[in-house]
PDB file of C-alpha atoms in Angstrom:
ATOM      1  CA  UNK O  20       0.000   0.000   0.000  1.00 39.00           C
ATOM      2  CA  UNK O  21       1.395   3.375  -0.918  1.00 41.00           C
ATOM      3  CA  UNK O  22      -0.797   5.458   1.381  1.00 42.00           C
ATOM      4  CA  UNK O  23      -2.021   7.533  -1.556  1.00 41.00           C
ATOM      5  CA  UNK O  24       1.254   9.428  -1.769  1.00 41.00           C
ATOM      6  CA  UNK O  25       2.171   8.286  -5.251  1.00 45.00           C
ATOM      7  CA  UNK O  26      -0.296   6.882  -7.759  1.00 47.00           C
ATOM      8  CA  UNK O  27       0.910   3.427  -8.743  1.00 47.00           C
ATOM      9  CA  UNK O  28       3.569   3.442  -6.018  1.00 50.00           C
ATOM     10  CA  UNK O  29       3.173  -0.253  -5.268  1.00 54.00           C
ATOM     11  CA  UNK O  30       3.496  -1.095  -8.955  1.00 50.00           C
ATOM     12  CA  UNK O  31       6.568   1.094  -9.271  1.00 48.00           C
ATOM     13  CA  UNK O  32       8.214  -0.520  -6.242  1.00 54.00           C
ATOM     14  CA  UNK O  33       7.578  -3.932  -7.795  1.00 57.00           C
ATOM     15  CA  UNK O  34       8.990  -2.895 -11.173  1.00 62.00           C
ATOM     16  CA  UNK O  35      12.299  -1.357 -10.078  1.00 75.00           C
ATOM     17  CA  UNK O  36      13.950  -4.485  -8.578  1.00 87.00           C
ATOM     18  CA  UNK O  37      12.809  -6.637 -11.506  1.00 89.00           C
ATOM     19  CA  UNK O  38      14.220  -4.172 -14.019  1.00 91.00           C
ATOM     20  CA  UNK O  39      17.503  -3.792 -12.160  1.00 93.00           C
ATOM     21  CA  UNK O  40      18.061  -7.521 -11.767  1.00 95.00           C
ATOM     22  CA  UNK O  41      16.941  -8.063 -15.376  1.00 96.00           C
ATOM     23  CA  UNK O  42      19.556  -5.602 -16.638  1.00 95.00           C
ATOM     24  CA  UNK O  43      22.177  -7.336 -14.494  1.00 96.00           C
ATOM     25  CA  UNK O  44      21.284 -10.583 -16.272  1.00 96.00           C
ATOM     26  CA  UNK O  45      21.500  -8.752 -19.614  1.00 96.00           C
ATOM     27  CA  UNK O  46      25.031  -7.616 -18.806  1.00 96.00           C
ATOM     28  CA  UNK O  47      25.970 -11.105 -17.632  1.00 97.00           C
ATOM     29  CA  UNK O  48      24.562 -12.571 -20.863  1.00 97.00           C
ATOM     30  CA  UNK O  49      26.626 -10.178 -22.996  1.00 95.00           C
ATOM     31  CA  UNK O  50      29.729 -11.302 -21.115  1.00 96.00           C
ATOM     32  CA  UNK O  51      28.982 -15.037 -21.187  1.00 96.00           C
ATOM     33  CA  UNK O  52      28.910 -17.801 -23.756  1.00 96.00           C
ATOM     34  CA  UNK O  53      26.897 -20.921 -24.454  1.00 96.00           C
ATOM     35  CA  UNK O  54      24.328 -22.087 -21.932  1.00 97.00           C
ATOM     36  CA  UNK O  55      25.327 -19.401 -19.407  1.00 97.00           C
ATOM     37  CA  UNK O  56      24.595 -16.710 -21.993  1.00 96.00           C
ATOM     38  CA  UNK O  57      21.223 -18.266 -22.839  1.00 97.00           C
ATOM     39  CA  UNK O  58      20.292 -18.678 -19.166  1.00 98.00           C
ATOM     40  CA  UNK O  59      21.163 -15.072 -18.289  1.00 97.00           C
ATOM     41  CA  UNK O  60      19.415 -13.701 -21.381  1.00 98.00           C
ATOM     42  CA  UNK O  61      16.255 -15.706 -20.661  1.00 97.00           C
ATOM     43  CA  UNK O  62      16.203 -14.485 -17.043  1.00 97.00           C
ATOM     44  CA  UNK O  63      16.821 -10.909 -18.169  1.00 97.00           C
ATOM     45  CA  UNK O  64      13.990 -11.015 -20.703  1.00 98.00           C
ATOM     46  CA  UNK O  65      11.585 -12.461 -18.140  1.00 97.00           C
ATOM     47  CA  UNK O  66      12.469  -9.944 -15.417  1.00 96.00           C
ATOM     48  CA  UNK O  67      12.508  -6.873 -17.650  1.00 96.00           C
ATOM     49  CA  UNK O  68       9.163  -7.906 -19.166  1.00 96.00           C
ATOM     50  CA  UNK O  69       7.806  -8.379 -15.643  1.00 94.00           C
ATOM     51  CA  UNK O  70       8.976  -4.856 -14.785  1.00 93.00           C
ATOM     52  CA  UNK O  71       7.351  -3.461 -17.923  1.00 93.00           C
ATOM     53  CA  UNK O  72       4.090  -5.207 -17.099  1.00 93.00           C
ATOM     54  CA  UNK O  73       4.224  -3.774 -13.546  1.00 90.00           C
ATOM     55  CA  UNK O  74       4.827  -0.160 -14.522  1.00 89.00           C
ATOM     56  CA  UNK O  75       1.792   2.118 -14.376  1.00 88.00           C
ATOM     57  CA  UNK O  76       0.597   3.371 -17.778  1.00 85.00           C
ATOM     58  CA  UNK O  77       1.471   7.001 -16.961  1.00 86.00           C
ATOM     59  CA  UNK O  78       5.175   6.079 -16.530  1.00 85.00           C
ATOM     60  CA  UNK O  79       5.761   6.424 -20.269  1.00 86.00           C
ATOM     61  CA  UNK O  80       9.453   7.330 -20.117  1.00 86.00           C
ATOM     62  CA  UNK O  81      10.186   4.446 -17.726  1.00 88.00           C
ATOM     63  CA  UNK O  82       8.320   2.081 -20.017  1.00 90.00           C
ATOM     64  CA  UNK O  83      10.333   3.335 -22.989  1.00 91.00           C
ATOM     65  CA  UNK O  84      13.608   2.713 -21.167  1.00 93.00           C
ATOM     66  CA  UNK O  85      12.293  -0.732 -20.245  1.00 94.00           C
ATOM     67  CA  UNK O  86      11.651  -1.511 -23.903  1.00 95.00           C
ATOM     68  CA  UNK O  87      15.209  -0.422 -24.745  1.00 96.00           C
ATOM     69  CA  UNK O  88      16.580  -2.683 -22.001  1.00 96.00           C
ATOM     70  CA  UNK O  89      14.486  -5.517 -23.367  1.00 97.00           C
ATOM     71  CA  UNK O  90      15.742  -4.838 -26.904  1.00 98.00           C
ATOM     72  CA  UNK O  91      19.343  -5.007 -25.701  1.00 97.00           C
ATOM     73  CA  UNK O  92      18.592  -8.239 -23.854  1.00 98.00           C
ATOM     74  CA  UNK O  93      17.029  -9.781 -26.968  1.00 98.00           C
ATOM     75  CA  UNK O  94      20.241  -8.954 -28.817  1.00 97.00           C
ATOM     76  CA  UNK O  95      22.252 -10.631 -26.067  1.00 96.00           C
ATOM     77  CA  UNK O  96      19.986 -13.655 -26.566  1.00 97.00           C
ATOM     78  CA  UNK O  97      20.681 -13.640 -30.311  1.00 96.00           C
ATOM     79  CA  UNK O  98      17.081 -12.708 -31.134  1.00 97.00           C
ATOM     80  CA  UNK O  99      17.252  -9.707 -33.487  1.00 97.00           C
ATOM     81  CA  UNK O 100      13.524  -9.726 -34.306  1.00 97.00           C
ATOM     82  CA  UNK O 101      12.641  -9.331 -30.633  1.00 98.00           C
ATOM     83  CA  UNK O 102      15.157  -6.488 -30.413  1.00 98.00           C
ATOM     84  CA  UNK O 103      13.572  -4.784 -33.418  1.00 98.00           C
ATOM     85  CA  UNK O 104      10.057  -5.029 -31.971  1.00 98.00           C
ATOM     86  CA  UNK O 105      11.138  -3.620 -28.611  1.00 97.00           C
ATOM     87  CA  UNK O 106      13.047  -0.806 -30.319  1.00 97.00           C
ATOM     88  CA  UNK O 107       9.888   0.148 -32.217  1.00 96.00           C
ATOM     89  CA  UNK O 108       7.910   0.219 -28.951  1.00 95.00           C
ATOM     90  CA  UNK O 109      10.569   2.368 -27.266  1.00 94.00           C
ATOM     91  CA  UNK O 110      10.793   4.833 -30.146  1.00 94.00           C
ATOM     92  CA  UNK O 111       6.999   5.162 -30.233  1.00 92.00           C
ATOM     93  CA  UNK O 112       6.968   5.990 -26.527  1.00 88.00           C
ATOM     94  CA  UNK O 113       9.907   8.399 -26.650  1.00 86.00           C
ATOM     95  CA  UNK O 114       8.438  10.425 -29.512  1.00 82.00           C
ATOM     96  CA  UNK O 115      10.771  13.285 -30.334  1.00 67.00           C
ATOM     97  CA  UNK O 116      14.083  12.578 -28.680  1.00 63.00           C
ATOM     98  CA  UNK O 117      15.646  15.492 -26.836  1.00 73.00           C
ATOM     99  CA  UNK O 118      17.281  13.729 -23.892  1.00 79.00           C
ATOM    100  CA  UNK O 119      21.001  12.939 -23.965  1.00 86.00           C
ATOM    101  CA  UNK O 120      20.337   9.853 -21.837  1.00 89.00           C
ATOM    102  CA  UNK O 121      17.823   8.526 -24.373  1.00 87.00           C
ATOM    103  CA  UNK O 122      20.250   9.253 -27.188  1.00 87.00           C
ATOM    104  CA  UNK O 123      23.040   7.466 -25.334  1.00 92.00           C
ATOM    105  CA  UNK O 124      20.924   4.333 -24.798  1.00 93.00           C
ATOM    106  CA  UNK O 125      19.852   4.322 -28.449  1.00 94.00           C
ATOM    107  CA  UNK O 126      23.459   4.713 -29.586  1.00 95.00           C
ATOM    108  CA  UNK O 127      24.492   1.792 -27.363  1.00 95.00           C
ATOM    109  CA  UNK O 128      21.719  -0.359 -28.828  1.00 96.00           C
ATOM    110  CA  UNK O 129      22.728   0.661 -32.353  1.00 97.00           C
ATOM    111  CA  UNK O 130      26.328  -0.361 -31.631  1.00 96.00           C
ATOM    112  CA  UNK O 131      25.366  -3.616 -29.885  1.00 95.00           C
ATOM    113  CA  UNK O 132      23.315  -4.603 -32.940  1.00 97.00           C
ATOM    114  CA  UNK O 133      26.389  -4.482 -35.209  1.00 96.00           C
ATOM    115  CA  UNK O 134      27.109  -8.252 -35.039  1.00 95.00           C
ATOM    116  CA  UNK O 135      23.665  -8.813 -36.603  1.00 95.00           C
ATOM    117  CA  UNK O 136      23.985  -5.969 -39.118  1.00 94.00           C
ATOM    118  CA  UNK O 137      23.263  -8.230 -42.107  1.00 96.00           C
ATOM    119  CA  UNK O 138      19.919  -9.465 -40.763  1.00 97.00           C
ATOM    120  CA  UNK O 139      16.767  -7.719 -41.950  1.00 98.00           C
ATOM    121  CA  UNK O 140      15.439  -6.991 -38.435  1.00 97.00           C
ATOM    122  CA  UNK O 141      18.697  -5.316 -37.386  1.00 97.00           C
ATOM    123  CA  UNK O 142      19.012  -3.363 -40.620  1.00 98.00           C
ATOM    124  CA  UNK O 143      15.556  -1.954 -39.815  1.00 98.00           C
ATOM    125  CA  UNK O 144      16.410  -1.431 -36.105  1.00 97.00           C
ATOM    126  CA  UNK O 145      19.587   0.478 -36.929  1.00 97.00           C
ATOM    127  CA  UNK O 146      17.873   2.594 -39.605  1.00 97.00           C
ATOM    128  CA  UNK O 147      15.094   3.523 -37.168  1.00 96.00           C
ATOM    129  CA  UNK O 148      17.624   4.543 -34.522  1.00 96.00           C
ATOM    130  CA  UNK O 149      19.679   6.574 -37.011  1.00 95.00           C
ATOM    131  CA  UNK O 150      16.516   8.350 -38.170  1.00 94.00           C
ATOM    132  CA  UNK O 151      15.371   9.011 -34.590  1.00 91.00           C
ATOM    133  CA  UNK O 152      18.726  10.486 -33.617  1.00 90.00           C
ATOM    134  CA  UNK O 153      18.668  12.658 -36.744  1.00 86.00           C
TER     135      UNK O 153
END
């Protein structure tokens, strides 16, 4: 119970640990190989999705960052189509990008997608990011 101090406070408190631990698994996946990589990526996807599902609808910016984290985790899992879909969701939520932090995260995603640069989903992902960053 949040005592009425912050609408959706309970949901937000539930989302933050899931997102943080999910991103930790994403980082571990990027720095692992084989079954360890798959295990960390799967855990990261599950936890970040759980965080996204827990965030109140009015937390648009937080949801957008969650979609970017999920996109990066899909790349770590070797799933470029999932990364493309999450990038589209994030870009839709961000709208016009004016934040340096948003730009930094998009640039990181663009760079992390390079190993899959010849796949159609990543070609589209990278073009969308380039267009968004102008």
